[in-house]
PDB file of N, CA and C in Angstrom:
ATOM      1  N   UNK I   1     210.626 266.079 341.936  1.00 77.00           N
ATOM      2  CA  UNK I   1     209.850 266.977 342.766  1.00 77.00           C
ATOM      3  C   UNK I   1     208.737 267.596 341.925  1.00 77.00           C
ATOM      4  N   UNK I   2     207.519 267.701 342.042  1.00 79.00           N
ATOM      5  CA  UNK I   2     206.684 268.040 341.449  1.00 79.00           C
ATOM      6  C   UNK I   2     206.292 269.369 342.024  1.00 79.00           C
ATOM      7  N   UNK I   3     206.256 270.269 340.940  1.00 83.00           N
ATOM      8  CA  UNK I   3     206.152 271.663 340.711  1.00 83.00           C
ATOM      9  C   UNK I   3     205.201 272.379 341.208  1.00 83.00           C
ATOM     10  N   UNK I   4     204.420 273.213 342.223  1.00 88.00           N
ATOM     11  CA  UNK I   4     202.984 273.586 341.815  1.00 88.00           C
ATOM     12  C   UNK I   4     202.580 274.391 340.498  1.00 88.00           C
ATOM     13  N   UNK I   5     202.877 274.857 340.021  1.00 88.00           N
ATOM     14  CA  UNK I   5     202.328 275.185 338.852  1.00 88.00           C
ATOM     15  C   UNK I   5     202.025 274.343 337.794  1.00 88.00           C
ATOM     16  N   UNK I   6     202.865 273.053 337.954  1.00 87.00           N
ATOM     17  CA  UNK I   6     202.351 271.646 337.173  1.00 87.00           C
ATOM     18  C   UNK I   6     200.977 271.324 337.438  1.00 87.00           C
ATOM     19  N   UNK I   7     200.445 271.441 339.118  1.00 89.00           N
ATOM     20  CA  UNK I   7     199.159 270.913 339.580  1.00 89.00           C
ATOM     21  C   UNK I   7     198.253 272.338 339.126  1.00 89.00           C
ATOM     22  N   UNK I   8     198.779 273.339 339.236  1.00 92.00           N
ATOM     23  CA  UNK I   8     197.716 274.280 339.011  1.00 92.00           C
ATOM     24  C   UNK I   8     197.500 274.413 337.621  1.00 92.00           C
ATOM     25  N   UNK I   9     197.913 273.932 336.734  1.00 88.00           N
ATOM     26  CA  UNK I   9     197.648 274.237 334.614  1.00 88.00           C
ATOM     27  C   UNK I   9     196.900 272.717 334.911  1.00 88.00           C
ATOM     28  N   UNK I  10     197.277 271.077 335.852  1.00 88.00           N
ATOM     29  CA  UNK I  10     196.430 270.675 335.381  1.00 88.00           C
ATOM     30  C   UNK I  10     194.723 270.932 335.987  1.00 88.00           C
ATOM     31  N   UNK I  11     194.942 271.500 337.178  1.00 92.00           N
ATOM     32  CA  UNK I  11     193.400 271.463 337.750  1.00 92.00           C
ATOM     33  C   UNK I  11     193.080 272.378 336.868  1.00 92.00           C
ATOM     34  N   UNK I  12     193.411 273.482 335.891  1.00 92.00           N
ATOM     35  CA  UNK I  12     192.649 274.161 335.101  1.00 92.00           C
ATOM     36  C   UNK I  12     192.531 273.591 333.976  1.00 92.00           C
ATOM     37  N   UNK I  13     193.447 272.764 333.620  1.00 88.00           N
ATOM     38  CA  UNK I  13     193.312 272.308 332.541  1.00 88.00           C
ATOM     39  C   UNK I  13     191.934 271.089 332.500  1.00 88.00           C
ATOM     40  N   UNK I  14     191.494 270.396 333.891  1.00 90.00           N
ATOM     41  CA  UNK I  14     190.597 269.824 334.632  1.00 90.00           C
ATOM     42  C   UNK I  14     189.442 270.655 334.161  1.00 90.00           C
ATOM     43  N   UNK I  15     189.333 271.878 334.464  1.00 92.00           N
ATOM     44  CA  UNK I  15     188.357 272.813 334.690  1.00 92.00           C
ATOM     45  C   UNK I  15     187.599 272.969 332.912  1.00 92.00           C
ATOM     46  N   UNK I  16     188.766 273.806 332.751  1.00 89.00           N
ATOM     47  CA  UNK I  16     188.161 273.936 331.220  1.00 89.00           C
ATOM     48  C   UNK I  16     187.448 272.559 330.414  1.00 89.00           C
ATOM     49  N   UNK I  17     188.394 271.562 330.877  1.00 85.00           N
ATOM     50  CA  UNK I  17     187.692 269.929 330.454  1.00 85.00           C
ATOM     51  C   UNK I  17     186.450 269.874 330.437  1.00 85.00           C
ATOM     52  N   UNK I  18     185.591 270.337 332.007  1.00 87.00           N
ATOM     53  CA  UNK I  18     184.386 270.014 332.335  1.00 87.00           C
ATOM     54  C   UNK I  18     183.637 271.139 331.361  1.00 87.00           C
ATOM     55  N   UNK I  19     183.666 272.067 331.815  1.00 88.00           N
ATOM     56  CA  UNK I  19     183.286 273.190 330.654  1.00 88.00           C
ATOM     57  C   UNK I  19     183.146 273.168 329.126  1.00 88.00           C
ATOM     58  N   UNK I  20     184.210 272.564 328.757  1.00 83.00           N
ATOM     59  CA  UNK I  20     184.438 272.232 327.254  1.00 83.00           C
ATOM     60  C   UNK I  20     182.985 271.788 327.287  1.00 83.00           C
ATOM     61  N   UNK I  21     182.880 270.614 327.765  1.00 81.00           N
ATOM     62  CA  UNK I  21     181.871 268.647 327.845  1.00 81.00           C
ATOM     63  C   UNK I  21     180.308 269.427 327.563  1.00 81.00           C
ATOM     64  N   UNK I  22     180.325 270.544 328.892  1.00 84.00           N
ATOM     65  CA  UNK I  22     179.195 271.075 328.816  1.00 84.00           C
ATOM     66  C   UNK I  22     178.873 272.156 327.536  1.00 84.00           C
ATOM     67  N   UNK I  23     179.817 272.377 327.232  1.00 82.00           N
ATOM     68  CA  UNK I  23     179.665 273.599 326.316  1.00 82.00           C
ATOM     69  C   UNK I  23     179.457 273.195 324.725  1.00 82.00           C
ATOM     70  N   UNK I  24     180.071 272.210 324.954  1.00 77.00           N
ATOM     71  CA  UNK I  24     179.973 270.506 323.259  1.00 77.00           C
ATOM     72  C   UNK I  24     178.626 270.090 323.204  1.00 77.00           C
ATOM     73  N   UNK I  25     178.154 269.448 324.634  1.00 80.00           N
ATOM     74  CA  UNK I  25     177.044 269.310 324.744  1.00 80.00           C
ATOM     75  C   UNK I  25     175.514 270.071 324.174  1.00 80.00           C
ATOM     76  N   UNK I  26     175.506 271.192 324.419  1.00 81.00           N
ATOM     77  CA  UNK I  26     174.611 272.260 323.624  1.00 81.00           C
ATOM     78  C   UNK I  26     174.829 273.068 322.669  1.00 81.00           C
ATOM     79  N   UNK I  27     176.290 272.970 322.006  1.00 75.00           N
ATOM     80  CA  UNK I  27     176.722 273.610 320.890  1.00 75.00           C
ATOM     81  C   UNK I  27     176.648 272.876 319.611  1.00 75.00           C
ATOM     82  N   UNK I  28     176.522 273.124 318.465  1.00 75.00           N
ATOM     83  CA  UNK I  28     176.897 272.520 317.562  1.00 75.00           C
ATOM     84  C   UNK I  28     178.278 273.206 316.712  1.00 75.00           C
ATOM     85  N   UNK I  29     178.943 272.537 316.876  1.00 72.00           N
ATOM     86  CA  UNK I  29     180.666 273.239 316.595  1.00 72.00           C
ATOM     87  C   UNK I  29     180.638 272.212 315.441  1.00 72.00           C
ATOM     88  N   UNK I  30     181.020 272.292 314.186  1.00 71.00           N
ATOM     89  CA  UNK I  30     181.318 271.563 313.208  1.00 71.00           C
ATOM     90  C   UNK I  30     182.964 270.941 313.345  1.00 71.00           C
ATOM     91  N   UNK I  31     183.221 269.929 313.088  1.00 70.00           N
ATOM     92  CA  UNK I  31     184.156 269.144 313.023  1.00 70.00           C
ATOM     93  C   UNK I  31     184.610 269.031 314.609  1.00 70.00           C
ATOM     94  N   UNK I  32     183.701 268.500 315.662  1.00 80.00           N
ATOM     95  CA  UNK I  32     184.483 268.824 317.105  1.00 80.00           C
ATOM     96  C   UNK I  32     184.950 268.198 317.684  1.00 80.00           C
ATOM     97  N   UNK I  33     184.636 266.317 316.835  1.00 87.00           N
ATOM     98  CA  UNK I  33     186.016 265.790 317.355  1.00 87.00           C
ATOM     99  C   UNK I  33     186.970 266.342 317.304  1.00 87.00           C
ATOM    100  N   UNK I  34     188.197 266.686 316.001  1.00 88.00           N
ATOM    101  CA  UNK I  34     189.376 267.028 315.939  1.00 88.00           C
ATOM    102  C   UNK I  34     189.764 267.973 317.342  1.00 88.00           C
ATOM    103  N   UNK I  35     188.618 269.005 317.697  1.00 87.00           N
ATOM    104  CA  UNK I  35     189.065 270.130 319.200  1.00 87.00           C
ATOM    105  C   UNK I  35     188.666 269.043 320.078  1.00 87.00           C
ATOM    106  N   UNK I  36     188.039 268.250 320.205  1.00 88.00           N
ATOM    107  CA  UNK I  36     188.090 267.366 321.314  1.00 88.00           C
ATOM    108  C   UNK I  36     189.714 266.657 321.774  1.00 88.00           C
ATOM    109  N   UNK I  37     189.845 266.067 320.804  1.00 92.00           N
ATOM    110  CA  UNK I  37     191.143 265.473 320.520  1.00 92.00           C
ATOM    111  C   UNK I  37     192.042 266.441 320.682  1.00 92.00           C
ATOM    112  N   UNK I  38     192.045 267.370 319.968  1.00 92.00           N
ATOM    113  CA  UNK I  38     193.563 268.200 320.607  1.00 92.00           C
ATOM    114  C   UNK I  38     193.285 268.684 322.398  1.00 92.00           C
ATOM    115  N   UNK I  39     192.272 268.914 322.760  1.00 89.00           N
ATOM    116  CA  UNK I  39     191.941 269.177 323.613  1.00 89.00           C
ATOM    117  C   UNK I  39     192.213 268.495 325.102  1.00 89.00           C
ATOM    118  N   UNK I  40     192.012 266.895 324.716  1.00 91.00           N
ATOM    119  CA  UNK I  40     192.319 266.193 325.391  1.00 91.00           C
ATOM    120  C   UNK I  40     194.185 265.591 325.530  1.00 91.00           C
ATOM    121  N   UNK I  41     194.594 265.921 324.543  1.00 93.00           N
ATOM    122  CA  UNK I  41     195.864 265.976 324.310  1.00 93.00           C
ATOM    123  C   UNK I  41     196.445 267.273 325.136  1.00 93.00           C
ATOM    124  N   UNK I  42     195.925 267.938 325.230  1.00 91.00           N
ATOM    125  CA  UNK I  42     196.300 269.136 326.411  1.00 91.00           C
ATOM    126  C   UNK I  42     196.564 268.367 327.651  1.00 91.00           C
ATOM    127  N   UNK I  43     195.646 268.063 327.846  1.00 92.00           N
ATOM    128  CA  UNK I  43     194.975 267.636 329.360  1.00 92.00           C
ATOM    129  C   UNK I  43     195.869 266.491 329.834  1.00 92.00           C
ATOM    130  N   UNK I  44     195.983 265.447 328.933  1.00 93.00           N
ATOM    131  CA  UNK I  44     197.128 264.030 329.347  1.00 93.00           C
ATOM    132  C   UNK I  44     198.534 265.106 329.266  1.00 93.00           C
ATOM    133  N   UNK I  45     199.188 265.506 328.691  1.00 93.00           N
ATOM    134  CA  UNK I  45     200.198 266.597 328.703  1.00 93.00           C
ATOM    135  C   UNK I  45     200.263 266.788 330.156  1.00 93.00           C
ATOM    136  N   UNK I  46     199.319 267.513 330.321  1.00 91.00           N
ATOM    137  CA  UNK I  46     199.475 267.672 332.050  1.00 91.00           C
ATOM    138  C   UNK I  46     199.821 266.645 332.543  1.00 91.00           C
ATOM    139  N   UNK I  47     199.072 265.771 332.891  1.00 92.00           N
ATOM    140  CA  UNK I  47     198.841 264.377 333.651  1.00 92.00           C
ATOM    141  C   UNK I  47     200.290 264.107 333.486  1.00 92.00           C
ATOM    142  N   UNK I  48     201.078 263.559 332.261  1.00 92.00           N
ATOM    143  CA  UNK I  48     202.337 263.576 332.149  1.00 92.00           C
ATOM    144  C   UNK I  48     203.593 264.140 332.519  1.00 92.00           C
ATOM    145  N   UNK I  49     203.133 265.448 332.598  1.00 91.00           N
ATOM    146  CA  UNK I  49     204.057 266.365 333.650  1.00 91.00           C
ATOM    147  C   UNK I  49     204.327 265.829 334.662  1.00 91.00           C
ATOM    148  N   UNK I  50     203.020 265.443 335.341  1.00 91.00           N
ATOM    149  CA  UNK I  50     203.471 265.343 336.622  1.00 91.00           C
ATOM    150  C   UNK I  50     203.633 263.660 336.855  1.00 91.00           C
ATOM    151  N   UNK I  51     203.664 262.822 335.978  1.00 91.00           N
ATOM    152  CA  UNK I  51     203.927 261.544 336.231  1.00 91.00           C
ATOM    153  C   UNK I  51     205.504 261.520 336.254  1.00 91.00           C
ATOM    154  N   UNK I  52     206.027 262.375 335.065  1.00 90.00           N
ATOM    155  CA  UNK I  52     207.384 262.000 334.708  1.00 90.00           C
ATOM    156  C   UNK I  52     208.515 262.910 335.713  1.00 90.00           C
ATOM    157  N   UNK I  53     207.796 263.728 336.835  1.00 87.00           N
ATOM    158  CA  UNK I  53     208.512 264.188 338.168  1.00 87.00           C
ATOM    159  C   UNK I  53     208.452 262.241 339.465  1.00 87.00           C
ATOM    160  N   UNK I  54     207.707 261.324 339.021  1.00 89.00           N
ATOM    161  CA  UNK I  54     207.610 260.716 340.089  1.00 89.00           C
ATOM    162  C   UNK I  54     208.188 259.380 339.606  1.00 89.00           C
ATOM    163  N   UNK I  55     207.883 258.956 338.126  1.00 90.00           N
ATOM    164  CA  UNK I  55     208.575 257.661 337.781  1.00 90.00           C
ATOM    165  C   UNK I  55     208.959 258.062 336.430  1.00 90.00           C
ATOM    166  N   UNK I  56     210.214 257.105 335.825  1.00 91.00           N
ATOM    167  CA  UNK I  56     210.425 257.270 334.223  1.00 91.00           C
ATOM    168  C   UNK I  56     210.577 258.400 333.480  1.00 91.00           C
ATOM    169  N   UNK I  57     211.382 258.945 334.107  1.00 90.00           N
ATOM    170  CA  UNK I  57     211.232 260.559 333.598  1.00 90.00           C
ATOM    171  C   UNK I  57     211.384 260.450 332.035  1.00 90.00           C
ATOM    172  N   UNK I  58     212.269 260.148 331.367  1.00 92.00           N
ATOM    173  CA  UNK I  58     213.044 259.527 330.250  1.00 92.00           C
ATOM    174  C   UNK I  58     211.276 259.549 329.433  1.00 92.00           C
ATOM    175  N   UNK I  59     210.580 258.789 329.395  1.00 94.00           N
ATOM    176  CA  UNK I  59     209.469 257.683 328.640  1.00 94.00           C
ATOM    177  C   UNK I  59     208.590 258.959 329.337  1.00 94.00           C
ATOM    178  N   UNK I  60     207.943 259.595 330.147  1.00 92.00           N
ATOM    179  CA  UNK I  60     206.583 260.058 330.512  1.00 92.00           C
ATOM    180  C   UNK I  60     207.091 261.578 329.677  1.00 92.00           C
ATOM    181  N   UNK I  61     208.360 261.722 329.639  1.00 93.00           N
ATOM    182  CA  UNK I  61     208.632 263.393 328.873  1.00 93.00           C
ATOM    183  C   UNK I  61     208.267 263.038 327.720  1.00 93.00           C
ATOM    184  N   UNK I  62     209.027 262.176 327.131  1.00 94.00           N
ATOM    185  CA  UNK I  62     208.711 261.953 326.138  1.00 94.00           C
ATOM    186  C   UNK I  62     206.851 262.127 324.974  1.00 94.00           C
ATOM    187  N   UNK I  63     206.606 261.476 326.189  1.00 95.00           N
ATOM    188  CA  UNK I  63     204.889 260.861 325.731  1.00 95.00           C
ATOM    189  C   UNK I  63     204.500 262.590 326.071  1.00 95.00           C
ATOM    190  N   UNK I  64     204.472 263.075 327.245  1.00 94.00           N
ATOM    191  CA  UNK I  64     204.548 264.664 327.502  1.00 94.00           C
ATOM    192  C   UNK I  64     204.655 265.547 326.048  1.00 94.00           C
ATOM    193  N   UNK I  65     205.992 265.659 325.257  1.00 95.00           N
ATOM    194  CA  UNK I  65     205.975 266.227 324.341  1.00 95.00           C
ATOM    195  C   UNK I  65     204.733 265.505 322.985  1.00 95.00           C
ATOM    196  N   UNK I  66     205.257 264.384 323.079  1.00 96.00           N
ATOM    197  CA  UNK I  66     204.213 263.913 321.909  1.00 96.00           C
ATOM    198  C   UNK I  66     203.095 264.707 321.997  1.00 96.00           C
ATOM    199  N   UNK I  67     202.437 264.363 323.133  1.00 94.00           N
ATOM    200  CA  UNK I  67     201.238 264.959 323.208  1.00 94.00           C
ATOM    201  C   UNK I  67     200.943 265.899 322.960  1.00 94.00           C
ATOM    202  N   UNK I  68     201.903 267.458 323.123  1.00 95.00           N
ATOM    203  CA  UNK I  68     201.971 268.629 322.596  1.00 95.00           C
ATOM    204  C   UNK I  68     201.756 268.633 321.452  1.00 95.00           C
ATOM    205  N   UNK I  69     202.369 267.439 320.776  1.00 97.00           N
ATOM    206  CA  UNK I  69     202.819 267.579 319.005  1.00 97.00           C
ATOM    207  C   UNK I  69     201.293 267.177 318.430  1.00 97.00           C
ATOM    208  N   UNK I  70     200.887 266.220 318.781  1.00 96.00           N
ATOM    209  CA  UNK I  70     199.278 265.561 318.460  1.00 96.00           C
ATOM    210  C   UNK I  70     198.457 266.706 319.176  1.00 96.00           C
ATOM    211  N   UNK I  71     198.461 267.132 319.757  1.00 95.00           N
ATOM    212  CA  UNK I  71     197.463 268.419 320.109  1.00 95.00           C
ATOM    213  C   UNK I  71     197.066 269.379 319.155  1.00 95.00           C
ATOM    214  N   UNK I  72     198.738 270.285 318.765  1.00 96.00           N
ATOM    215  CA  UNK I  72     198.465 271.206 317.811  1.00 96.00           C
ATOM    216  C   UNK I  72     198.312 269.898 316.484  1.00 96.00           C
ATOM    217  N   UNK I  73     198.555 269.350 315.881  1.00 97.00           N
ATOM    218  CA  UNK I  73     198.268 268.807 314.958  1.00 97.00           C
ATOM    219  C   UNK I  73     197.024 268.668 314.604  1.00 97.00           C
ATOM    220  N   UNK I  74     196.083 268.153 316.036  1.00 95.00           N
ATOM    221  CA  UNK I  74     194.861 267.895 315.917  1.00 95.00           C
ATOM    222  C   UNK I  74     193.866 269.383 315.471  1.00 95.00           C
ATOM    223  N   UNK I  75     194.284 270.486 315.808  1.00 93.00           N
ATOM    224  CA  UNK I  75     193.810 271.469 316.153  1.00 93.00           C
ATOM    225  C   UNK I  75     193.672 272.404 314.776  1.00 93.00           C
ATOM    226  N   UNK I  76     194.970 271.907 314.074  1.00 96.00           N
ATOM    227  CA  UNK I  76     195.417 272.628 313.496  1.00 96.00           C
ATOM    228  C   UNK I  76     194.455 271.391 311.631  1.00 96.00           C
ATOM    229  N   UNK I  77     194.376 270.690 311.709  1.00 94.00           N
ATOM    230  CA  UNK I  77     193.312 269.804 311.069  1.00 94.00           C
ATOM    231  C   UNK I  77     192.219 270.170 310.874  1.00 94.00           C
ATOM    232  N   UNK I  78     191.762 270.358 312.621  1.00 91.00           N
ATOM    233  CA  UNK I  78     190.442 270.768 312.974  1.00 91.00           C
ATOM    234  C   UNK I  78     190.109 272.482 312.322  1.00 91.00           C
ATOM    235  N   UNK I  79     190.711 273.220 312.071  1.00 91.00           N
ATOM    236  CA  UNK I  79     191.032 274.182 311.323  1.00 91.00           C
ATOM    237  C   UNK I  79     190.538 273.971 310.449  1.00 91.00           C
ATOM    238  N   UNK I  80     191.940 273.645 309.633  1.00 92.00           N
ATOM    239  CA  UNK I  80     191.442 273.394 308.502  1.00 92.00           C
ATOM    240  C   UNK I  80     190.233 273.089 307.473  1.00 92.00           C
ATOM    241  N   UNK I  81     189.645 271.573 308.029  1.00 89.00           N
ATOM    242  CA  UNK I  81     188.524 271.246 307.765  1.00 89.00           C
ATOM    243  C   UNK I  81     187.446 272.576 307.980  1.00 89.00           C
ATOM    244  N   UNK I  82     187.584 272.873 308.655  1.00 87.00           N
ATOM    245  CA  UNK I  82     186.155 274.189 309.005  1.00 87.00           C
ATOM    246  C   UNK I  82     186.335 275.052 308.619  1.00 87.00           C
ATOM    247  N   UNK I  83     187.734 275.474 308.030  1.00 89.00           N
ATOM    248  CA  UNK I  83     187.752 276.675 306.595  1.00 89.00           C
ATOM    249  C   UNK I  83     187.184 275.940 305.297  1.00 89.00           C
ATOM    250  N   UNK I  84     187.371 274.691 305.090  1.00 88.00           N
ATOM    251  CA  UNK I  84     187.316 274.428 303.888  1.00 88.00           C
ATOM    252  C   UNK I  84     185.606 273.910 303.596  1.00 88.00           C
ATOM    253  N   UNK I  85     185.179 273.982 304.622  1.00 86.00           N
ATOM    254  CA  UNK I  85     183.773 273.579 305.309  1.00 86.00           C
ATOM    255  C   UNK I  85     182.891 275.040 304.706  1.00 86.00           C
ATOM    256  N   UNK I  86     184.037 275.796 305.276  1.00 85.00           N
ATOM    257  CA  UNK I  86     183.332 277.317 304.968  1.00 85.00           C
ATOM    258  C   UNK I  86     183.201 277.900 303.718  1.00 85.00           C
ATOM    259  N   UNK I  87     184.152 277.523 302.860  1.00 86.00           N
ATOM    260  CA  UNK I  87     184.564 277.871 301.256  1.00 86.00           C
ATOM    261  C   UNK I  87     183.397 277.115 300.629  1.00 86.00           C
ATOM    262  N   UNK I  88     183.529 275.688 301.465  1.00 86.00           N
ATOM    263  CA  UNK I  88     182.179 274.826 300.086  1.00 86.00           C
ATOM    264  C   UNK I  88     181.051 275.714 300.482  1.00 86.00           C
ATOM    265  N   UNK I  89     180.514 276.499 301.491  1.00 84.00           N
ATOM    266  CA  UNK I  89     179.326 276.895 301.726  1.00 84.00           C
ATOM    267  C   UNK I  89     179.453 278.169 301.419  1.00 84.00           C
ATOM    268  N   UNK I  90     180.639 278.823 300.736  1.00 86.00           N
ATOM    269  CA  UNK I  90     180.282 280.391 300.258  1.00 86.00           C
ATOM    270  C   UNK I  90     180.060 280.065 298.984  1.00 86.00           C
ATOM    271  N   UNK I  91     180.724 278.699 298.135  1.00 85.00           N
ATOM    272  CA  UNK I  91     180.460 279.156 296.926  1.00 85.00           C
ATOM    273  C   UNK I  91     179.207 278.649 296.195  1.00 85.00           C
ATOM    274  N   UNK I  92     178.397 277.374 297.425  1.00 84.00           N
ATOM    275  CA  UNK I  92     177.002 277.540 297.215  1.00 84.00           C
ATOM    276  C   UNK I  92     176.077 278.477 297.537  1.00 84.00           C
ATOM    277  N   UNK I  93     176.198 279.988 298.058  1.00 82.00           N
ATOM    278  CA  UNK I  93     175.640 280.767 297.935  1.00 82.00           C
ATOM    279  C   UNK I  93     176.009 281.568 296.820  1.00 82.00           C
ATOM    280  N   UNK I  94     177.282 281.501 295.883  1.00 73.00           N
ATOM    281  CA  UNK I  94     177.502 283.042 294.989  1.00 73.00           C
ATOM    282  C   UNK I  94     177.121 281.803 293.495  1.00 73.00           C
ATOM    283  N   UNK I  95     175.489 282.791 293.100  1.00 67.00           N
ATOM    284  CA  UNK I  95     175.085 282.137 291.996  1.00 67.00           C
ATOM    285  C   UNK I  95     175.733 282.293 290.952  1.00 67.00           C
TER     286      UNK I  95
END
């Protein structure tokens, strides 16, 4: 049985998608694959939710959690890199 609150995190999760696209589009965000990628790993998460209420519950949870796990992973990379992005560029300013 599929949940509404499954359909309502993904149509927002939909929402923010489009927003993100536009907001990538005219931004320059350093390293934005990696938030793309976790980002989109959100979004199939959803999609998965609600696949694994209709077939394969077993295999779509599964892929469901993965996706959680590769999300923050991605995110958490994407981090990273842009602190360490930030360090090389403080210590070419301190003469």
């Amino acid at each position: 049985m599929i949940q509404e609150s499954e359909v309502v995190a993904l149509v927002f999760g939909v929402a923010a998608a489009l927003i993100l696209f536009f907001l990538f589009r005219t931004t320059r965000i350093p390293r934005r694959p990696w938030f793309v990628a976790g980002f989109l790993m959100l979004v199939s998460s959803s999609v998965l939710t609600i696949v694994e209420d209709i077939l394969w519950h077993d295999l779509f949870n599964t892929l469901e959690h993965l996706g959680h796990m590769l999300s923050g992973l991605c995110f958490a990379v994407g981090a990273r890199s842009v602190r360490r992005m930030q360090e090389r560029i403080q210590k070419e300013r301190v003469p």
